[in-house]
Short mmCIF file of C-alpha atoms in Angstrom, two decimals:
data_model
loop_
_atom_site.label_atom_id
_atom_site.label_comp_id
_atom_site.label_asym_id
_atom_site.label_seq_id
_atom_site.Cartn_x
_atom_site.Cartn_y
_atom_site.Cartn_z
CA MET A 1 21.92 45.56 81.66
CA HIS A 2 19.32 48.23 82.19
CA ARG A 3 19.64 51.12 79.98
CA THR A 4 20.78 54.29 81.72
CA LEU A 5 23.54 56.23 79.97
CA ARG A 6 26.16 56.91 82.64
CA SER A 7 29.66 57.47 81.21
CA SER A 8 32.02 57.11 78.27
CA LEU A 9 33.64 53.73 77.70
CA CYS A 10 36.25 54.92 75.22
CA ALA A 11 38.68 55.87 77.99
CA ILE A 12 38.18 52.41 79.47
CA ALA A 13 39.12 50.85 76.14
CA VAL A 14 42.38 52.76 76.25
CA ALA A 15 43.02 51.77 79.86
CA THR A 16 42.49 48.08 79.13
CA LEU A 17 44.57 48.10 75.95
CA ILE A 18 41.65 46.86 73.84
CA PRO A 19 41.01 48.45 70.40
CA LEU A 20 38.87 51.56 70.15
CA SER A 21 37.00 50.57 67.00
CA ALA A 22 34.00 49.93 69.23
CA CYS A 23 33.61 53.70 69.48
CA THR A 24 33.04 54.09 65.73
CA SER A 25 31.25 50.89 64.66
CA ASP A 26 28.33 51.33 62.26
CA ALA A 27 24.93 49.96 63.15
CA ALA A 28 23.18 47.63 60.72
CA PRO A 29 19.53 46.57 60.75
CA ALA A 30 18.35 43.00 60.86
CA GLY A 31 18.03 41.13 57.61
CA THR A 32 21.16 42.53 55.94
CA HIS A 33 23.24 39.35 56.14
CA SER A 34 24.30 36.94 53.44
CA ALA A 35 22.03 34.08 54.34
CA SER A 36 24.05 30.97 53.55
CA PRO A 37 23.30 28.11 55.97
CA SER A 38 26.66 26.40 55.56
CA ALA A 39 29.31 26.48 58.26
CA THR A 40 33.03 26.82 57.67
CA THR A 41 35.03 23.72 58.50
CA VAL A 42 38.44 24.57 59.90
CA ASN A 43 40.77 21.82 61.15
CA ALA A 44 43.38 23.95 62.89
CA PRO A 45 43.34 26.51 65.70
CA ALA A 46 41.95 29.84 64.56
CA VAL A 47 42.31 33.31 66.04
CA THR A 48 39.30 35.38 67.04
CA PRO A 49 38.93 39.01 65.97
CA PRO A 50 40.58 41.49 68.35
CA ASN A 51 38.65 42.20 71.51
CA GLY A 52 36.61 45.38 71.52
CA THR A 53 35.85 45.17 67.80
CA ALA A 54 32.78 44.34 65.76
CA PHE A 55 33.08 40.67 64.87
CA THR A 56 32.09 39.78 61.30
CA ASP A 57 30.78 36.65 59.59
CA ILE A 58 32.59 34.87 56.76
CA TYR A 59 31.09 37.33 54.26
CA GLY A 60 32.24 40.41 56.17
CA SER A 61 28.83 41.37 57.59
CA THR A 62 28.74 42.56 61.18
CA ILE A 63 27.59 39.91 63.64
CA HIS A 64 24.65 41.11 65.71
CA ALA A 65 24.27 38.62 68.55
CA HIS A 66 24.36 41.06 71.45
CA GLY A 67 23.64 39.79 74.94
CA GLY A 68 23.41 36.32 73.46
CA GLY A 69 24.62 32.82 74.15
CA VAL A 70 26.09 29.82 72.34
CA LEU A 71 24.59 26.33 72.07
CA LEU A 72 26.59 23.30 70.89
CA HIS A 73 24.36 20.90 68.97
CA ASN A 74 25.46 17.93 66.87
CA GLY A 75 29.01 19.23 66.76
CA VAL A 76 28.08 22.72 65.57
CA TYR A 77 28.14 25.91 67.65
CA TYR A 78 25.10 28.18 67.31
CA TRP A 79 25.33 31.77 68.51
CA ALA A 80 22.00 33.59 68.97
CA GLY A 81 21.66 37.16 70.14
CA GLU A 82 19.92 40.47 69.94
CA ASN A 83 19.75 42.47 66.69
CA ARG A 84 18.28 45.95 66.63
CA GLY A 85 17.56 48.42 63.84
CA VAL A 86 18.92 51.89 63.19
CA ASP A 87 16.14 53.23 65.46
CA ASP A 88 17.57 51.05 68.27
CA LYS A 89 14.34 49.04 68.44
CA PHE A 90 14.21 45.23 68.52
CA ARG A 91 14.22 43.72 65.06
CA ALA A 92 15.31 40.10 65.47
CA VAL A 93 17.07 37.38 67.34
CA SER A 94 19.77 36.49 64.82
CA LEU A 95 21.40 33.07 64.61
CA TYR A 96 24.94 32.22 63.44
CA ARG A 97 26.75 28.90 63.20
CA SER A 98 30.39 27.82 63.35
CA ASP A 99 32.52 24.70 63.54
CA ASP A 100 35.43 26.44 65.26
CA LEU A 101 34.01 29.42 67.25
CA VAL A 102 35.89 31.83 65.01
CA HIS A 103 34.45 31.59 61.49
CA TRP A 104 30.74 32.33 61.71
CA THR A 105 28.00 31.99 59.08
CA PHE A 106 24.67 33.78 59.34
CA VAL A 107 21.80 31.25 59.44
CA SER A 108 18.61 33.29 59.83
CA ASP A 109 16.62 35.63 62.02
CA ILE A 110 14.87 32.97 64.09
CA LEU A 111 12.50 35.44 65.79
CA THR A 112 11.52 38.91 64.58
CA GLN A 113 9.23 41.78 65.47
CA HIS A 114 6.79 40.24 62.97
CA SER A 115 6.71 36.81 64.64
CA ASP A 116 3.87 37.76 66.99
CA PRO A 117 1.84 40.90 67.76
CA GLU A 118 3.37 40.95 71.25
CA LEU A 119 6.80 41.46 69.64
CA ALA A 120 5.82 44.31 67.32
CA VAL A 121 6.92 47.05 69.71
CA ALA A 122 8.62 44.97 72.39
CA THR A 123 12.13 45.27 73.75
CA ILE A 124 13.84 41.87 73.65
CA GLU A 125 17.14 41.38 75.47
CA ARG A 126 19.60 38.61 76.39
CA PRO A 127 18.15 35.79 74.24
CA LYS A 128 19.44 32.33 75.20
CA LEU A 129 19.01 29.05 73.34
CA MET A 130 18.38 25.64 74.92
CA TYR A 131 17.86 22.18 73.52
CA ASN A 132 15.42 19.88 75.27
CA ALA A 133 16.55 16.34 74.45
CA ALA A 134 13.44 14.78 76.02
CA THR A 135 11.08 16.67 73.69
CA ASP A 136 13.56 17.17 70.81
CA THR A 137 12.73 20.87 70.86
CA PHE A 138 14.77 24.06 70.80
CA VAL A 139 13.67 26.70 73.30
CA LEU A 140 14.54 30.39 73.27
CA TRP A 141 14.32 32.42 76.50
CA MET A 142 14.41 36.23 76.52
CA HIS A 143 13.89 39.25 78.72
CA TRP A 144 10.69 40.97 77.49
CA GLU A 145 9.67 44.59 77.97
CA ASN A 146 6.92 46.68 76.40
CA GLY A 147 9.25 48.84 74.29
CA THR A 148 8.51 51.96 76.32
CA ASP A 149 10.01 51.40 79.76
CA TYR A 150 11.23 48.65 82.06
CA SER A 151 8.04 48.31 84.07
CA GLN A 152 6.96 44.92 82.70
CA ALA A 153 9.97 42.82 83.81
CA ARG A 154 8.89 39.60 82.09
CA VAL A 155 10.44 36.62 80.39
CA ALA A 156 9.39 35.44 76.94
CA VAL A 157 9.66 31.97 75.41
CA ALA A 158 9.68 30.70 71.82
CA THR A 159 10.15 27.17 70.48
CA SER A 160 11.06 25.34 67.29
CA PRO A 161 11.55 21.71 66.22
CA ARG A 162 14.64 22.80 64.27
CA ILE A 163 17.29 25.28 65.29
CA ASP A 164 17.58 26.81 61.82
CA GLU A 165 13.85 27.44 61.26
CA PRO A 166 11.67 30.31 62.50
CA PHE A 167 10.74 29.94 66.15
CA THR A 168 7.11 30.03 67.26
CA TYR A 169 6.50 32.64 69.92
CA GLN A 170 4.72 31.17 72.92
CA ARG A 171 4.15 33.87 75.55
CA SER A 172 5.60 36.38 77.96
CA PHE A 173 5.12 36.04 81.70
CA ARG A 174 6.59 36.69 85.11
CA PRO A 175 8.08 33.48 86.48
CA LEU A 176 5.98 32.51 89.51
CA ASP A 177 4.80 36.16 89.46
CA PHE A 178 8.29 37.51 90.19
CA GLU A 179 9.80 40.33 88.16
CA SER A 180 12.49 39.16 85.74
CA ARG A 181 15.00 41.36 83.96
CA ASP A 182 18.53 40.28 82.95
CA LEU A 183 18.46 36.50 82.59
CA SER A 184 20.38 33.44 81.56
CA VAL A 185 19.66 29.71 81.30
CA PHE A 186 21.59 26.58 82.21
CA THR A 187 21.11 22.89 81.41
CA ASP A 188 22.58 20.47 83.92
CA ALA A 189 24.07 17.08 83.05
CA ASP A 190 20.91 15.30 84.21
CA GLY A 191 18.80 17.35 81.79
CA THR A 192 17.34 19.72 84.38
CA GLY A 193 16.87 23.23 83.04
CA TYR A 194 17.42 26.35 85.13
CA LEU A 195 16.54 30.01 84.72
CA VAL A 196 18.65 32.65 86.50
CA SER A 197 17.27 36.18 86.54
CA ALA A 198 17.35 39.51 88.30
CA THR A 199 14.22 40.36 90.26
CA ALA A 200 12.91 42.87 92.82
CA ALA A 201 13.78 45.88 90.65
CA ASN A 202 17.17 44.30 90.01
CA ALA A 203 17.99 44.10 93.72
CA ASP A 204 18.04 40.29 93.93
CA LEU A 205 18.95 37.27 91.82
CA GLN A 206 16.89 34.08 91.79
CA ILE A 207 17.50 30.63 90.35
CA TYR A 208 14.43 28.73 89.15
CA ARG A 209 14.10 25.09 88.22
CA MET A 210 12.34 24.80 84.86
CA ASP A 211 9.50 22.43 84.07
CA ALA A 212 10.08 19.37 81.89
CA THR A 213 9.35 21.29 78.67
CA TYR A 214 11.81 24.14 79.43
CA THR A 215 8.99 26.59 78.66
CA GLY A 216 8.04 27.41 82.24
CA VAL A 217 9.36 27.21 85.79
CA ASP A 218 8.33 24.95 88.63
CA SER A 219 10.05 26.45 91.65
CA VAL A 220 12.57 28.90 93.08
CA VAL A 221 15.59 26.93 94.25
CA ALA A 222 17.81 29.81 95.39
CA ARG A 223 17.41 33.49 96.25
CA LEU A 224 20.80 35.13 96.20
CA TRP A 225 22.29 38.24 97.82
CA PRO A 226 19.13 40.26 98.49
CA GLY A 227 19.76 43.95 97.94
CA ALA A 228 23.12 43.42 96.20
CA PHE A 229 21.85 44.63 92.79
CA ARG A 230 23.51 41.99 90.61
CA GLU A 231 22.55 41.41 86.98
CA ALA A 232 23.89 39.81 83.76
CA PRO A 233 24.05 36.29 85.24
CA ALA A 234 26.04 33.51 83.55
CA MET A 235 26.05 30.06 85.16
CA PHE A 236 28.26 27.09 84.30
CA VAL A 237 29.67 23.98 85.96
CA ARG A 238 33.23 22.66 86.08
CA ASP A 239 34.19 19.36 87.70
CA GLY A 240 31.18 19.42 90.01
CA THR A 241 31.56 23.06 91.06
CA TYR A 242 28.88 25.47 89.88
CA PHE A 243 29.94 29.03 89.09
CA LEU A 244 27.62 32.03 88.81
CA LEU A 245 29.16 35.13 87.24
CA THR A 246 27.35 38.48 87.55
CA SER A 247 27.81 42.21 87.12
CA GLY A 248 26.62 45.15 89.14
CA ALA A 249 23.63 47.21 88.00
CA THR A 250 25.21 50.41 86.63
CA GLY A 251 23.30 50.91 83.39
CA TRP A 252 25.42 50.74 80.26
CA THR A 253 28.58 51.45 82.21
CA PRO A 254 30.78 48.39 82.92
CA ASN A 255 31.65 47.55 86.50
CA GLN A 256 33.30 45.00 88.74
CA ALA A 257 32.32 41.43 87.82
CA LYS A 258 31.81 39.07 90.75
CA TYR A 259 31.21 35.36 91.03
CA ALA A 260 30.10 32.76 93.53
CA THR A 261 30.31 28.97 93.69
CA ALA A 262 28.21 26.07 94.94
CA THR A 263 28.08 22.29 94.74
CA SER A 264 24.50 22.41 93.42
CA PRO A 265 22.36 25.03 91.64
CA ASP A 266 20.15 24.90 94.75
CA GLY A 267 23.08 26.13 96.83
CA PRO A 268 24.18 27.08 99.32
CA TRP A 269 26.15 29.61 97.31
CA SER A 270 29.35 31.25 98.51
CA ASP A 271 29.86 34.93 99.09
CA LEU A 272 30.60 37.02 96.00
CA ARG A 273 34.24 37.43 94.94
CA ASP A 274 35.77 39.89 92.48
CA VAL A 275 37.04 38.69 89.11
CA GLY A 276 38.69 40.73 86.37
CA ASN A 277 39.48 44.39 86.88
CA ASP A 278 36.98 46.97 88.12
CA THR A 279 35.26 47.16 84.71
CA ALA A 280 35.49 43.49 83.71
CA PHE A 281 37.97 44.75 81.11
CA GLY A 282 35.32 47.10 79.71
CA SER A 283 32.63 44.45 79.29
CA GLN A 284 29.59 42.78 80.75
CA ALA A 285 29.16 39.01 80.75
CA ALA A 286 26.62 37.51 78.37
CA PHE A 287 27.52 33.82 78.57
CA VAL A 288 30.18 31.30 79.59
CA LEU A 289 30.75 28.42 77.16
CA PRO A 290 32.58 25.19 78.01
CA VAL A 291 34.66 24.25 74.95
CA GLN A 292 35.09 20.49 75.20
CA GLY A 293 37.46 18.56 72.95
CA SER A 294 39.89 15.68 72.72
CA SER A 295 42.41 17.31 75.09
CA GLY A 296 39.97 18.51 77.74
CA THR A 297 37.67 21.44 78.35
CA ASP A 298 38.50 25.14 78.43
CA TYR A 299 36.00 27.87 79.27
CA LEU A 300 35.15 30.90 77.13
CA TYR A 301 33.82 34.16 78.57
CA LEU A 302 31.56 35.97 76.08
CA GLY A 303 31.06 39.61 76.99
CA ASP A 304 29.48 42.68 75.43
CA ARG A 305 31.01 46.13 75.31
CA TRP A 306 27.82 48.15 75.22
CA ALA A 307 27.83 51.16 72.90
CA GLY A 308 25.29 52.91 75.12
CA ALA A 309 28.19 53.83 77.38
CA TRP A 310 29.39 56.33 74.78
CA GLY A 311 25.93 57.24 73.42
CA GLY A 312 25.85 54.64 70.66
CA LEU A 313 23.22 52.17 69.54
CA VAL A 314 22.98 48.58 70.69
CA ASN A 315 24.06 47.36 67.25
CA GLN A 316 27.25 49.41 67.59
CA SER A 317 28.21 47.37 70.64
CA THR A 318 31.21 45.09 70.30
CA TYR A 319 32.48 41.89 71.89
CA VAL A 320 35.07 40.95 74.49
CA TRP A 321 35.91 37.24 74.61
CA LEU A 322 38.26 36.03 77.32
CA ASP A 323 39.86 32.81 78.47
CA ILE A 324 38.89 31.69 81.96
CA GLU A 325 41.49 30.02 84.17
CA PHE A 326 40.96 28.17 87.45
CA PRO A 327 43.73 28.51 90.06
CA ARG A 328 41.72 26.25 92.37
CA SER A 329 38.57 24.18 91.92
CA ASP A 330 36.41 26.99 93.32
CA GLU A 331 38.33 29.98 91.94
CA MET A 332 38.28 31.60 88.51
CA THR A 333 40.28 34.33 86.78
CA LEU A 334 39.70 36.22 83.55
CA VAL A 335 42.71 36.46 81.24
CA LEU A 336 42.93 39.73 79.31
CA SER A 337 44.38 39.37 75.82
CA GLU A 338 44.20 41.00 72.42
CA ALA A 339 42.50 37.90 70.95
CA LEU A 340 42.15 34.15 71.47
CA ARG A 341 43.52 31.14 69.62
CA ILE A 342 40.76 28.53 69.80
CA ASP A 343 41.05 24.86 68.89
CA ALA A 344 37.46 23.66 69.31
CA ARG A 345 38.35 20.09 68.34
CA ARG A 346 40.90 19.80 71.15
CA GLY A 347 38.99 22.01 73.58
CA THR A 348 41.79 24.54 74.04
CA ILE A 349 41.72 28.32 74.32
CA ILE A 350 45.06 30.14 74.27
CA PRO A 351 45.21 33.90 74.86
CA THR A 352 47.34 35.80 72.36
CA ASP A 353 49.47 38.55 73.87
CA ALA A 354 47.94 38.01 77.32
CA GLY A 355 47.87 41.19 79.36
CA GLY A 356 46.89 39.98 82.78
CA ARG A 357 45.03 37.48 84.92
CA ARG A 358 42.58 38.58 87.59
#
C-alpha cells in the first residue's frame, strides 16, 4: 500500500463490528521482544485474538509483522513482517514462530537497518519468506525504497541457510527493469517460484517466474489488468485453481478487495470479481495461508488494518484474519468474524461469532 493519508478508519471499524483498539495501539521499536526461540505446543484448537487488535506473543509483547507472510517449515509456522521504530522508519524484519497459528514466540530480527549500508535509511515493505528446497536456502523478498519517496520501486532479496539466523542482504533491483512496488511470492507444487508485483506506477500487476535460486527472475509470465491500479497481491492455489487476491490503490485507506482465477500462474486469468465488503472489512490483504492438516485444508486470510488511515504509525497497525470459504471451485468468500478457532493439526478454521460471508 502506498502511503497517502486519505481518511479515518475508526468509523470503518465501527461499521464492521471489529474492535476499535487499533485506534489507540502503542508503537514499539524493534528489538524490544523477549527473545526465546521456543514455540508453544498446543494440541487443541485455539482462538486468535479479536480482529482489529494488536496481536501479542506469548510474553505479551506486541507482534510487529506488518505486511508480512507465513511460511510452514518442518511443521512450524514462521511469520515474518515489517517492524518500524517510533520515528516510523524501517528497523527490522521480525520473525515469530508458532505450532498452532495462535500462540506466537518471537525468534529474532532476521534483517535490520544495520544489515547492509543499503538498508540504513531504506523503506522496507511487505517482506515475504520462501524456502528453496533445491538449494536448502531461505530467501526473503521485500519492496525496497530509498526512505525518502517512492521513486525507486525496487525489490530487495536476502538469504540465509537457517530461518532463525540473521539473513545476508544480497541486493535491490528492478525485476527485468520493471518498477516493483507492493509484492508477494508464491511457490508452486513443482518447486517453481513466482513473484507478483505492482508496476507501471502501480497501474499494472505482473507475475514473474523466478530463477532456480529464488533470488532473481527469469521472465514475465502474465501482465494483468493494465491501468486497473491493483496492489497488495496474494496468490494461492486450491485444487488446481490459482487465486490472486488484490486491493485497489487508495493509500492507507482500505477499499474493495477483488480476485481472479486461472488454471496456471501463466494464465489466462479471469476478470476481477469483488470479495468481502467495500473495505475488505477494514483491511488490506498481506498473505493467504493454506492450513493443511489431517482433516483437510482450510485457507487463512491475513490482512493489515493500517494505522496510517487515522494518522498513526505503521507499528500501531493491527491485524484482521479471516476464514476463506469456496462456494464453487473458482469462487471465494471472506467470512467476517470476531476471531477464529484454528486447529492447525486438523487443518480447520472455524469463525467465532461469524458476521457475514461475502
